Each structure stands twice: as C-alpha cells, then as structure tokens.
PDB file of C-alpha atoms in Angstrom:
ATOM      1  CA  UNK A   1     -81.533   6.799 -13.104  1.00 49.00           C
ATOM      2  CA  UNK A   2     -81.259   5.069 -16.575  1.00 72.00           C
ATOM      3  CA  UNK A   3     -81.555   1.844 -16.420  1.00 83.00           C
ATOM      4  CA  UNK A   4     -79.583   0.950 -19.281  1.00 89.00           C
ATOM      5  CA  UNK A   5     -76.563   2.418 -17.260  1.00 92.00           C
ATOM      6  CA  UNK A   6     -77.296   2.764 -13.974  1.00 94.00           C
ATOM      7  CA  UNK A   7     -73.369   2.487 -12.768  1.00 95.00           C
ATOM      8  CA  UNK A   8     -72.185   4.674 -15.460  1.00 94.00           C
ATOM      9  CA  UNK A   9     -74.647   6.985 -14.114  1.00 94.00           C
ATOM     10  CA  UNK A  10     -73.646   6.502 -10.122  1.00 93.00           C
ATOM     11  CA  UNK A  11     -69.732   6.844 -10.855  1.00 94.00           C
ATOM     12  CA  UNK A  12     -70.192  10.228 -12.671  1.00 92.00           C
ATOM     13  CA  UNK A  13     -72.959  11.246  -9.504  1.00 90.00           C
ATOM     14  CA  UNK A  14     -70.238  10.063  -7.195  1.00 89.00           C
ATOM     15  CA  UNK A  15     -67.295  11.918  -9.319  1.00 88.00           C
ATOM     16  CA  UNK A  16     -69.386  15.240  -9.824  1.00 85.00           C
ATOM     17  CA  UNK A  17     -65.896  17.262  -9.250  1.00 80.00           C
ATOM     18  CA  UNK A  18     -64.237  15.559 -12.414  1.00 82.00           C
ATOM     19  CA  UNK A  19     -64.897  18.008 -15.484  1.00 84.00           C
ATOM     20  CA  UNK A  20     -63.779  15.679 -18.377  1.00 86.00           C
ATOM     21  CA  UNK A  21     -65.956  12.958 -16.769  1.00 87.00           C
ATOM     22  CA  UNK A  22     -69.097  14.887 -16.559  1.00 90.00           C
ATOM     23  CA  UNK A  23     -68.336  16.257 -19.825  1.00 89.00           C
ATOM     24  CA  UNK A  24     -68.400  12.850 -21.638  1.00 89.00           C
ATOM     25  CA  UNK A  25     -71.661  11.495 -19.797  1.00 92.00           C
ATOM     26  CA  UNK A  26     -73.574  14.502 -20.828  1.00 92.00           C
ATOM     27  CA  UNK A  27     -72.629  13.329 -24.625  1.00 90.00           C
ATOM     28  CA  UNK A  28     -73.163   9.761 -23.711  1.00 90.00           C
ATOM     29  CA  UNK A  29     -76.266  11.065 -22.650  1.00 91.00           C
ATOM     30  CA  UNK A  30     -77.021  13.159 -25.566  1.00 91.00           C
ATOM     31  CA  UNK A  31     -75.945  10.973 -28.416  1.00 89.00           C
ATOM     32  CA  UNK A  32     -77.602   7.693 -27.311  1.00 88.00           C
ATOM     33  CA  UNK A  33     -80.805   9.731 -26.599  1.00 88.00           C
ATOM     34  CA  UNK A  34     -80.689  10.641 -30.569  1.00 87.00           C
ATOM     35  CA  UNK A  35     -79.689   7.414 -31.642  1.00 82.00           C
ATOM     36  CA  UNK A  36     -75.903   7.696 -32.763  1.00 82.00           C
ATOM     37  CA  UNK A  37     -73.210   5.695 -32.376  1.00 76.00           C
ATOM     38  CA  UNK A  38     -70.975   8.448 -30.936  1.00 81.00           C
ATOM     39  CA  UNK A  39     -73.011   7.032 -27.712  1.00 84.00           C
ATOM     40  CA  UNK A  40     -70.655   3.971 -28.173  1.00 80.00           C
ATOM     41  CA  UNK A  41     -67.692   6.330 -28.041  1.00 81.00           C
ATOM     42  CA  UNK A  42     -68.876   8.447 -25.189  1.00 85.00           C
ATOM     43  CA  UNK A  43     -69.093   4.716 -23.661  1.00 85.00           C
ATOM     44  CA  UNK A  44     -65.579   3.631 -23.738  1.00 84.00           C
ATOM     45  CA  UNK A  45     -64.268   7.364 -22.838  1.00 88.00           C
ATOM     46  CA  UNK A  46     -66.330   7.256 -19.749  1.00 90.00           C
ATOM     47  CA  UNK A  47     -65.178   3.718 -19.005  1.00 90.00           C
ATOM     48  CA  UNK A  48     -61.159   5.276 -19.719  1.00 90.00           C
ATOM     49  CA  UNK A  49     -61.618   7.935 -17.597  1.00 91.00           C
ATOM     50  CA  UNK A  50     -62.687   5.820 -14.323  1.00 92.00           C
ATOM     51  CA  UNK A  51     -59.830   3.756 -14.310  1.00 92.00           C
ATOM     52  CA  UNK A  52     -57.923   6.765 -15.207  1.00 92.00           C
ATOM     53  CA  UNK A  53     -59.347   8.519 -11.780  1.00 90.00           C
ATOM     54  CA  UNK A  54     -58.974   5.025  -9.792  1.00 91.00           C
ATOM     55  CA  UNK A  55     -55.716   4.850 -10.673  1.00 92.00           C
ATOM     56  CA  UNK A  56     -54.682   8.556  -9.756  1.00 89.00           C
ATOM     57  CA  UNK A  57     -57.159   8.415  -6.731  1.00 87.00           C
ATOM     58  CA  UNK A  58     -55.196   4.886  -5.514  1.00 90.00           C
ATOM     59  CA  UNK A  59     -51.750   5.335  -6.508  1.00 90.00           C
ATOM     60  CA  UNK A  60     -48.685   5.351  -4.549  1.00 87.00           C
ATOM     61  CA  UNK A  61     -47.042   8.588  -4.901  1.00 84.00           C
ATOM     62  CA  UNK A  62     -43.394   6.880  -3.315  1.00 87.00           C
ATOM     63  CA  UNK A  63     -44.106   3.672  -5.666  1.00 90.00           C
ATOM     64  CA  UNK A  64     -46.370   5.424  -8.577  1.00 91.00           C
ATOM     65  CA  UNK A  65     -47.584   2.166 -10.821  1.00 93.00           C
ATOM     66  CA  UNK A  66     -46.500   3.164 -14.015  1.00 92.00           C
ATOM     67  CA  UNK A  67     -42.662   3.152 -13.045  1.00 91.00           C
ATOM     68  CA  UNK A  68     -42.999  -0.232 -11.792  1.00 91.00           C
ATOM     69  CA  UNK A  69     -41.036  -3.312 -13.572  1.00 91.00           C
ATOM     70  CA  UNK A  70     -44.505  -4.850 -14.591  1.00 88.00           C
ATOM     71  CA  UNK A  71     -46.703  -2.318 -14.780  1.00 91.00           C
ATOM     72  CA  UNK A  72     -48.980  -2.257 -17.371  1.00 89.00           C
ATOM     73  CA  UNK A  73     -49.391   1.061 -18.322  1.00 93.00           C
ATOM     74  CA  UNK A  74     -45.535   2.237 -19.014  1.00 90.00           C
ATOM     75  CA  UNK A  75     -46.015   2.838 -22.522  1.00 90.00           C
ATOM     76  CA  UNK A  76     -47.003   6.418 -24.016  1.00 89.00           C
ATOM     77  CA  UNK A  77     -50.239   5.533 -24.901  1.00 90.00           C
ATOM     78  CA  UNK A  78     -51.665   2.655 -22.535  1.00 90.00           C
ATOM     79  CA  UNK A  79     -54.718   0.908 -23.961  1.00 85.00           C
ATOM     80  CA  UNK A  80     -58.114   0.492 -22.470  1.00 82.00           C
ATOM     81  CA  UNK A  81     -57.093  -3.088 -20.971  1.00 82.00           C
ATOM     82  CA  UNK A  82     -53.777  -1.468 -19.690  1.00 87.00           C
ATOM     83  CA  UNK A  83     -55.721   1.228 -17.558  1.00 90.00           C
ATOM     84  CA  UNK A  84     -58.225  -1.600 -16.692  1.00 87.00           C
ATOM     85  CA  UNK A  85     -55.774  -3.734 -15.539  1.00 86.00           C
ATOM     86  CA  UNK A  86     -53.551  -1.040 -13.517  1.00 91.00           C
ATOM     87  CA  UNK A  87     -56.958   0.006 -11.678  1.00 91.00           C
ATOM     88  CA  UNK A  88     -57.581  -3.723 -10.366  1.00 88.00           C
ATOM     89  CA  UNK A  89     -54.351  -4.356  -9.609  1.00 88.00           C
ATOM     90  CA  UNK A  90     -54.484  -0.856  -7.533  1.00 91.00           C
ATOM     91  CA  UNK A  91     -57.663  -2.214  -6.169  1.00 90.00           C
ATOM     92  CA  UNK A  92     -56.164  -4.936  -4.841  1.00 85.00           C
ATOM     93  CA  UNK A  93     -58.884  -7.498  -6.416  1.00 78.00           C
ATOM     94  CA  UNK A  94     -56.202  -9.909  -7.287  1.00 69.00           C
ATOM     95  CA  UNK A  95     -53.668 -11.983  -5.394  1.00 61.00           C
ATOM     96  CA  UNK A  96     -51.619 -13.756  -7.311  1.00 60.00           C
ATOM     97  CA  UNK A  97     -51.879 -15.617 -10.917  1.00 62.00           C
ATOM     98  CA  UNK A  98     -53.806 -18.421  -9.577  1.00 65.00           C
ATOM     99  CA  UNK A  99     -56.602 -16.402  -7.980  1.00 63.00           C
ATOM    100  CA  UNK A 100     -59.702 -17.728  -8.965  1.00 66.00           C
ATOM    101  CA  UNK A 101     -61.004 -13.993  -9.987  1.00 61.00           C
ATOM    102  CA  UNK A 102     -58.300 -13.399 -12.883  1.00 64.00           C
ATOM    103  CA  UNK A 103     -60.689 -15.334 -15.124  1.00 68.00           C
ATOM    104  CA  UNK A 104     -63.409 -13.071 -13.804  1.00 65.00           C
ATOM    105  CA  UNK A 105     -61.626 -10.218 -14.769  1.00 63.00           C
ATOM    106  CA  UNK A 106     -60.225 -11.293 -18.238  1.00 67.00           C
ATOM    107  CA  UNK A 107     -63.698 -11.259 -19.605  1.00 71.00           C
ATOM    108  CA  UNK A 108     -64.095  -7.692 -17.458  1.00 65.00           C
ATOM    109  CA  UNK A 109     -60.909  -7.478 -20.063  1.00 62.00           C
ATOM    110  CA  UNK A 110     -62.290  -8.850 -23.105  1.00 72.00           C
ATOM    111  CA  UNK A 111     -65.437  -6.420 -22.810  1.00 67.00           C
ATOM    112  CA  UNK A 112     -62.804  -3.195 -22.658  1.00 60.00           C
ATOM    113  CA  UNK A 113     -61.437  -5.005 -26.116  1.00 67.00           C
ATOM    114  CA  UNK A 114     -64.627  -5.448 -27.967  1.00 70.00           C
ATOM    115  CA  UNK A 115     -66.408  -2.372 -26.689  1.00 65.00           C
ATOM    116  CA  UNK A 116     -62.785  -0.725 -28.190  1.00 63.00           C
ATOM    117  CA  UNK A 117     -63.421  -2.427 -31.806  1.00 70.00           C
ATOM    118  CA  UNK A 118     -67.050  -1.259 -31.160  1.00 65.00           C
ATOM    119  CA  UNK A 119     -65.973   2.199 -31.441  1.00 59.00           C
ATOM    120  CA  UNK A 120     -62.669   1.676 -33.946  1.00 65.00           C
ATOM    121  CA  UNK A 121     -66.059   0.466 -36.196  1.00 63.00           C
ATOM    122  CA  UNK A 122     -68.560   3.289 -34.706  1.00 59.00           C
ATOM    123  CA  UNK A 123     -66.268   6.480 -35.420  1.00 56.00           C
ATOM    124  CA  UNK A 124     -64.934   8.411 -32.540  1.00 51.00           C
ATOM    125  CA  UNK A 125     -66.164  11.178 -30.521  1.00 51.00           C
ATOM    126  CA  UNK A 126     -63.141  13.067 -29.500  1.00 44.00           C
ATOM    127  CA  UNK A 127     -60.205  11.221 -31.448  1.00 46.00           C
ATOM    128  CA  UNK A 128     -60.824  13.302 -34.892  1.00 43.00           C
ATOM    129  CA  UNK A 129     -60.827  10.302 -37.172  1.00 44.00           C
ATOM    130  CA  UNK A 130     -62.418  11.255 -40.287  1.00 40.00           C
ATOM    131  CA  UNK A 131     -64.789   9.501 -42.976  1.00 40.00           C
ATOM    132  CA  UNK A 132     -67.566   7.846 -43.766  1.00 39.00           C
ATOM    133  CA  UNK A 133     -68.837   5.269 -40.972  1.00 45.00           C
ATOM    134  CA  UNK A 134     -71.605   2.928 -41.458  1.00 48.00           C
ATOM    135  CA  UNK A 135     -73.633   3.364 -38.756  1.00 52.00           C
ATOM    136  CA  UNK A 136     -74.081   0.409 -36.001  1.00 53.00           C
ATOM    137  CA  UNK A 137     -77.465  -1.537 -35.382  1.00 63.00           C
ATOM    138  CA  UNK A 138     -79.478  -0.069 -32.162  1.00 73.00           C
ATOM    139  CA  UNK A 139     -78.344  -3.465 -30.549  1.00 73.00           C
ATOM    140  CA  UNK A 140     -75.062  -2.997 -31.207  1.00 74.00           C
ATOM    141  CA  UNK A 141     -74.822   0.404 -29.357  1.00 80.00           C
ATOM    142  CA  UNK A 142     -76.845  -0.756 -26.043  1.00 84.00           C
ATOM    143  CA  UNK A 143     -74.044  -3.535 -25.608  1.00 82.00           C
ATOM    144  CA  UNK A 144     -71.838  -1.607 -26.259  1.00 82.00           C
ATOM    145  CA  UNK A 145     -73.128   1.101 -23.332  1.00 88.00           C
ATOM    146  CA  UNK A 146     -74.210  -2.276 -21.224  1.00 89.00           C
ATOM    147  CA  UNK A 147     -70.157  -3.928 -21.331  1.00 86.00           C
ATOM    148  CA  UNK A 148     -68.767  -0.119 -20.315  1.00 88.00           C
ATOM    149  CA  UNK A 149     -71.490   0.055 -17.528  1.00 92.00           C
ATOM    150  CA  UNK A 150     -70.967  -3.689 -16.323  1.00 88.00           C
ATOM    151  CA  UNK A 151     -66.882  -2.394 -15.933  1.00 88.00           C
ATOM    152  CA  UNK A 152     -67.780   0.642 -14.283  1.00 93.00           C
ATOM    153  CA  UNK A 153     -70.427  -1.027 -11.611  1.00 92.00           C
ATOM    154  CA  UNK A 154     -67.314  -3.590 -11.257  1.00 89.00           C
ATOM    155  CA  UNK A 155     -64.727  -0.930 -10.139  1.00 91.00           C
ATOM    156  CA  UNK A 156     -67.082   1.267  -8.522  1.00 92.00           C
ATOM    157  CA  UNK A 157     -68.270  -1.427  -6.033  1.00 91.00           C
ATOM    158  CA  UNK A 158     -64.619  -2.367  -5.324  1.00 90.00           C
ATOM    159  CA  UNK A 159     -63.624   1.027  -5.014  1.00 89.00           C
ATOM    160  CA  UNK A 160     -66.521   2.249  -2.146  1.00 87.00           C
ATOM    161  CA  UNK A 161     -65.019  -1.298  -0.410  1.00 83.00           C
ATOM    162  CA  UNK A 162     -61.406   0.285  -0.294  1.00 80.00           C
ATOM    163  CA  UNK A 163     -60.607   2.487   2.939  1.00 72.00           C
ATOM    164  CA  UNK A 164     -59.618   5.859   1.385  1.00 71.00           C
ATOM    165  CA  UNK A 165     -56.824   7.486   2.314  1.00 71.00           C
ATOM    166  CA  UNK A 166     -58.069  10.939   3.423  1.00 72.00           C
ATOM    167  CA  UNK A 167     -54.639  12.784   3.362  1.00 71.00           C
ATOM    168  CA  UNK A 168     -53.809  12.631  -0.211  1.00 68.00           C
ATOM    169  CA  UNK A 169     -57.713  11.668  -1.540  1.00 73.00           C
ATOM    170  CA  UNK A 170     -59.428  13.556  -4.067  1.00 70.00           C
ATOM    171  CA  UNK A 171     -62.641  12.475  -2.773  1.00 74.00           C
ATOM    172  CA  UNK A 172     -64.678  15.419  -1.128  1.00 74.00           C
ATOM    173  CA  UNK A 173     -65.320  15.706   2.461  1.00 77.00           C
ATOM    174  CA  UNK A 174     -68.693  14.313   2.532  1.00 76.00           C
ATOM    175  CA  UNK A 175     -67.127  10.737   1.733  1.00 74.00           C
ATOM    176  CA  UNK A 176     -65.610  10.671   5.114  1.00 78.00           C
ATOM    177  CA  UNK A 177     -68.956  11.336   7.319  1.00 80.00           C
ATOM    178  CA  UNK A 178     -68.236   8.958   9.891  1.00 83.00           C
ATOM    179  CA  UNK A 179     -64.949  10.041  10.711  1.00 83.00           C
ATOM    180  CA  UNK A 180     -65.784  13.289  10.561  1.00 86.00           C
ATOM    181  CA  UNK A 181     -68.594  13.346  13.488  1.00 90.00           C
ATOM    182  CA  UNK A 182     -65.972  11.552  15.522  1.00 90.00           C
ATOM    183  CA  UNK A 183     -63.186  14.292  14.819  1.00 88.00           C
ATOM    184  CA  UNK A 184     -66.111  16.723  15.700  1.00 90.00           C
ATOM    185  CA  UNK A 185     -67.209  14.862  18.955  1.00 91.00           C
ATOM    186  CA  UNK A 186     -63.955  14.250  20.298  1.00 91.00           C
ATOM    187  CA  UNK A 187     -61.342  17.052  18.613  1.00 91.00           C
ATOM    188  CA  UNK A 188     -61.765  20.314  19.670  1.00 91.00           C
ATOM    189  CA  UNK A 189     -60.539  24.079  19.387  1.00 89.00           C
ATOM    190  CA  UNK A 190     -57.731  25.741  21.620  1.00 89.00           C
ATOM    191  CA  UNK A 191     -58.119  29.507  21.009  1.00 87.00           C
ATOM    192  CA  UNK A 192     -58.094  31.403  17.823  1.00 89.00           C
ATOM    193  CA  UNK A 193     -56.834  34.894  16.637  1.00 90.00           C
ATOM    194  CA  UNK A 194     -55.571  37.241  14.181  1.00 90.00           C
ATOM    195  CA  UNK A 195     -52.509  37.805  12.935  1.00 88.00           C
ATOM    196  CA  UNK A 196     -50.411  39.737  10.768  1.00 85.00           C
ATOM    197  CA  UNK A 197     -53.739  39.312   7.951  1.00 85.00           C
ATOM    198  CA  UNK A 198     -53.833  35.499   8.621  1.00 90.00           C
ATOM    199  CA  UNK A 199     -55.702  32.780  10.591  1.00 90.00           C
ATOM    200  CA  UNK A 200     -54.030  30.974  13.926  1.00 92.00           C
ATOM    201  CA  UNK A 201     -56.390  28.368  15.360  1.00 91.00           C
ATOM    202  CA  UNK A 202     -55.240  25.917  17.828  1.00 92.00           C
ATOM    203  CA  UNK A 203     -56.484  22.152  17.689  1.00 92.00           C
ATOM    204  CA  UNK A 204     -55.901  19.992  20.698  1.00 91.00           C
ATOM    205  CA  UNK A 205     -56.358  16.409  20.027  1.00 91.00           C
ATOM    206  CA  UNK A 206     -54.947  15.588  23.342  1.00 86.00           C
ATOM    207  CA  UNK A 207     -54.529  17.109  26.674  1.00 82.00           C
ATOM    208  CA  UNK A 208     -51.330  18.013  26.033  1.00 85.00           C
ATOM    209  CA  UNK A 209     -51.217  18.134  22.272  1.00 90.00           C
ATOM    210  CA  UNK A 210     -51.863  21.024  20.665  1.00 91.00           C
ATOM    211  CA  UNK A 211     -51.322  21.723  16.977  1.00 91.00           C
ATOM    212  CA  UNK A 212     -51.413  25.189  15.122  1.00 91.00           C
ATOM    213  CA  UNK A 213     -52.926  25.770  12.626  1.00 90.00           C
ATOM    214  CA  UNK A 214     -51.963  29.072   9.805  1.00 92.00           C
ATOM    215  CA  UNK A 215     -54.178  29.731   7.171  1.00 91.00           C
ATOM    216  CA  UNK A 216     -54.722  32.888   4.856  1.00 91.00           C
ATOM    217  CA  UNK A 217     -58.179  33.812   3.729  1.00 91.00           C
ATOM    218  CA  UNK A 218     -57.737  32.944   0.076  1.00 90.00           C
ATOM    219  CA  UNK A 219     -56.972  29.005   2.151  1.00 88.00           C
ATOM    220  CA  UNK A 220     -60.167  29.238   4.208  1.00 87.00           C
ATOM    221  CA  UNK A 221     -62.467  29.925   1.421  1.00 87.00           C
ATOM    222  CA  UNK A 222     -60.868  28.071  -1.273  1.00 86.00           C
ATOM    223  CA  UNK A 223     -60.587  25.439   1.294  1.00 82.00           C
ATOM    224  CA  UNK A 224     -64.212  25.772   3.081  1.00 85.00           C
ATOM    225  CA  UNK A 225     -66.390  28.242   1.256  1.00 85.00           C
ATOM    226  CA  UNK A 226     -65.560  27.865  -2.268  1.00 82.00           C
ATOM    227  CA  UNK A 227     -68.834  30.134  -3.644  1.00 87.00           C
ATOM    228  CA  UNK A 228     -67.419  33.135  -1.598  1.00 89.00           C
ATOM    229  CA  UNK A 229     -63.844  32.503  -2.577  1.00 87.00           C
ATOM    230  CA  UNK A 230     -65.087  32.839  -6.474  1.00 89.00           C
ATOM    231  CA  UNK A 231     -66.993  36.253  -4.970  1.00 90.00           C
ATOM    232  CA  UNK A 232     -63.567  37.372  -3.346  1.00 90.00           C
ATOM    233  CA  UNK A 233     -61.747  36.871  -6.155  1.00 89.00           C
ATOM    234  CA  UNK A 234     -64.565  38.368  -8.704  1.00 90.00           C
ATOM    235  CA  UNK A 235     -64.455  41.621  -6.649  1.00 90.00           C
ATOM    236  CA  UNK A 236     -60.642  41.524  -5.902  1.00 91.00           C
ATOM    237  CA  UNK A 237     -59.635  40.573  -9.291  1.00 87.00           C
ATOM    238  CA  UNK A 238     -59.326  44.601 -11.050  1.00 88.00           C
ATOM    239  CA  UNK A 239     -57.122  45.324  -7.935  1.00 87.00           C
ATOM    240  CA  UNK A 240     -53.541  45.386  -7.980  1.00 89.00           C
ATOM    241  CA  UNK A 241     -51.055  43.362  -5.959  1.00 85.00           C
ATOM    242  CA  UNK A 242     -50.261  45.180  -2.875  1.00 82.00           C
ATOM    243  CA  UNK A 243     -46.453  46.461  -2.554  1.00 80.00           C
ATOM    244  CA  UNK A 244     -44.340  44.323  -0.482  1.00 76.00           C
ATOM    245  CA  UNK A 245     -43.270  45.893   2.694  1.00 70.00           C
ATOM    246  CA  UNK A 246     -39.850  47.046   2.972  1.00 68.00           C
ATOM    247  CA  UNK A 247     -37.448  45.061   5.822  1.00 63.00           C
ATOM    248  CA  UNK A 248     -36.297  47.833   8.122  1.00 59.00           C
ATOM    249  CA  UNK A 249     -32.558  48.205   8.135  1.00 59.00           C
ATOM    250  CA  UNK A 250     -30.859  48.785  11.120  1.00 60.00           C
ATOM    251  CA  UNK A 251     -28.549  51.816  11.449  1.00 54.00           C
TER     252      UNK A 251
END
C-alpha cells in the first residue's frame, strides 16, 4: 500500500468492479511514479469519480438528488465541490446548517477547490486542453495527491459506516458476509427442477412461505459464475438465434 495514498488506494481495492476508476489509479499510479504532474490530474479524477459512485451507489431512485429543489448538482456540468457536497449530504454526515461538522467539511470543500486550480495550473489528463504547462514543484504534486486522498479516506470511512441497501446496491456479494451466513443457516431450498430450458427452485423462508424462483442459464451464470458465462457465450457466440416456435392453432 502507498503510503502517500493509502485511501485512494483502499477505495479503488474496494471498487475493483468500476472500470473508469481503476483506469485512472493505474495513471495516478503511473504518472506520479515518473514524476509528472498529470499525477495531480489523475488525483482529482479519482477523487470525482468516488463521489460520483457514492452518489449513484446512495441515491434515491423515487427522490434521485439531482431533481431536488436544492440539490447541488442540477446543473450540466456539476463541479468537484457540487459532487462533494451531494455525496455528504447522501451520506447523511450533516444535520442541519448549524451542525458543528459543516466547518469540517468546508475545508474537505476547500481542498476539492485548490486541488481543482492545482490541475487548471498542472494540465489535464483526460480534458484535452492543449499548450505549454510549466510544470509543478514535486511538493506541489504530493499535496495535491495528499488533499484528494484525505477526501477519499473521509467518504470511504463514512460510507463502510452506512447500512447498504442490498436490493438495489452495486456492491458485490462479498460486502454482505454476515447476512449472508445467516440467509444460509436459516433459509433453505424447497425442491428444484427443469423446465421448458429454464431453472425453478423453490426457497422457503418460512414454514409456510415458499417463493419461486425462474431463472435461465444465461441468469445463473451471468448472475453466479461469471468466468463460465464469458465461456458460454465465447462458444455460443458463431451460432444463430434459434427459430421461435410456432403457437399451435386450433382447428
């Protein structure tokens, strides 16, 4: 673990499944390691896309945040302190205006601003500004790195505090171990068979309370077993789409 940005480097561990996110810690990674500033960019994209995924991972899909009167990220293009502010406010870190913690988190704020101007000065990474950029002191880019990785560690820890909702989460099923061995001790099956191609499994979670359960096999394995879903669909993927079966018609 680096210790220059050790919760930079636990919310992308913790996030493996988020492609953009991984993408942008590699060159965090690879551009600090040769000494550029596009480390300082990498930084702030990093520190973007976690309140980005708190705030999709969080949200209420009957209230969503950004249709909300106050919500500070209705515009087209929300800045760094918008999506920092939507993700505490999601997080629930926050009362009401007198809470003692605002201050707290307006210098969590004025960090996201100055690590912005940090990179507005640096040159960016992925925005395609062009020209010349003087290139930023060594101490300039580790505090830089240091203010994204003090926001990160912030939400992170905030975030692991919060009871996920496991119905609409896009955290995998590891997260929820504990529940999980309960469901397993105390949930079991009620039969199981084939049908017409397709799955039908019984769970009874009561005496008297069964529930059914349909699934394909493309479900199962893209569901369960995603290595031998990718191995189904590499050896299924030349073959054409079966014909649908005619209804009979009664004479």
């Amino acid at each position: 673990m680096s210790d220059l940005y050790p919760n930079i480097e636990a919310f992308c561990r913790h996030w493996s499944n988020a492609a953009m996110l991984q993408h942008t810690y590699e060159a965090l990674e690879r551009e600090f390691n040769a000494g550029n500033d596009g480390c300082i960019d990498a930084a702030k994209c990093i520190l973007e896309c976690a309140c980005k995924t708190l705030v999709e991972e969080l949200d209420d899909p009957i209230n969503p945040i950004r249709e909300r009167p106050d919500s500070p990220i209705k515009s087209d293009n929300p800045s760094l302190g918008n999506w920092l502010t939507a993700a505490i406010r999601l997080l629930n870190l926050v009362d009401d205006r007198t809470d003692p913690l605002n201050k707290v988190i307006s210098q969590y704020n004025t960090l996201t601003v100055e690590l912005g101007n940090f990179r507005k000065k640096a040159g960016p990474l992925s925005h395609g500004k062009l020209g010349f950029v003087n290139r930023l002191s060594e101490h300039h880019r580790r505090m830089a790195i240091i203010a994204a990785d003090t926001v990160i560690g912030f939400l992170h820890d905030a975030y692991l505090d919060q009871q996920t909702d496991p119905v609409r989460t896009f955290e995998p099923y590891e997260r929820f171990g504990v529940f999980n061995e309960k469901i397993d001790a105390y949930i079991g099956f009620a039969g199981a068979r084939i049908e017409d191609g397709r799955l039908i499994v019984g769970i009874e979670l009561e005496e008297f309370d069964t529930r059914r359960i349909d699934v394909s096999v493309s479900q199962l394995l893209f569901g369960v077993e995603r290595q031998t879903y990718k191995e189904a669909l590499r050896r299924t993927a030349a073959l054409p789409l079966p014909e649908p079966e005619e209804e009979a018609v009664d004479d």
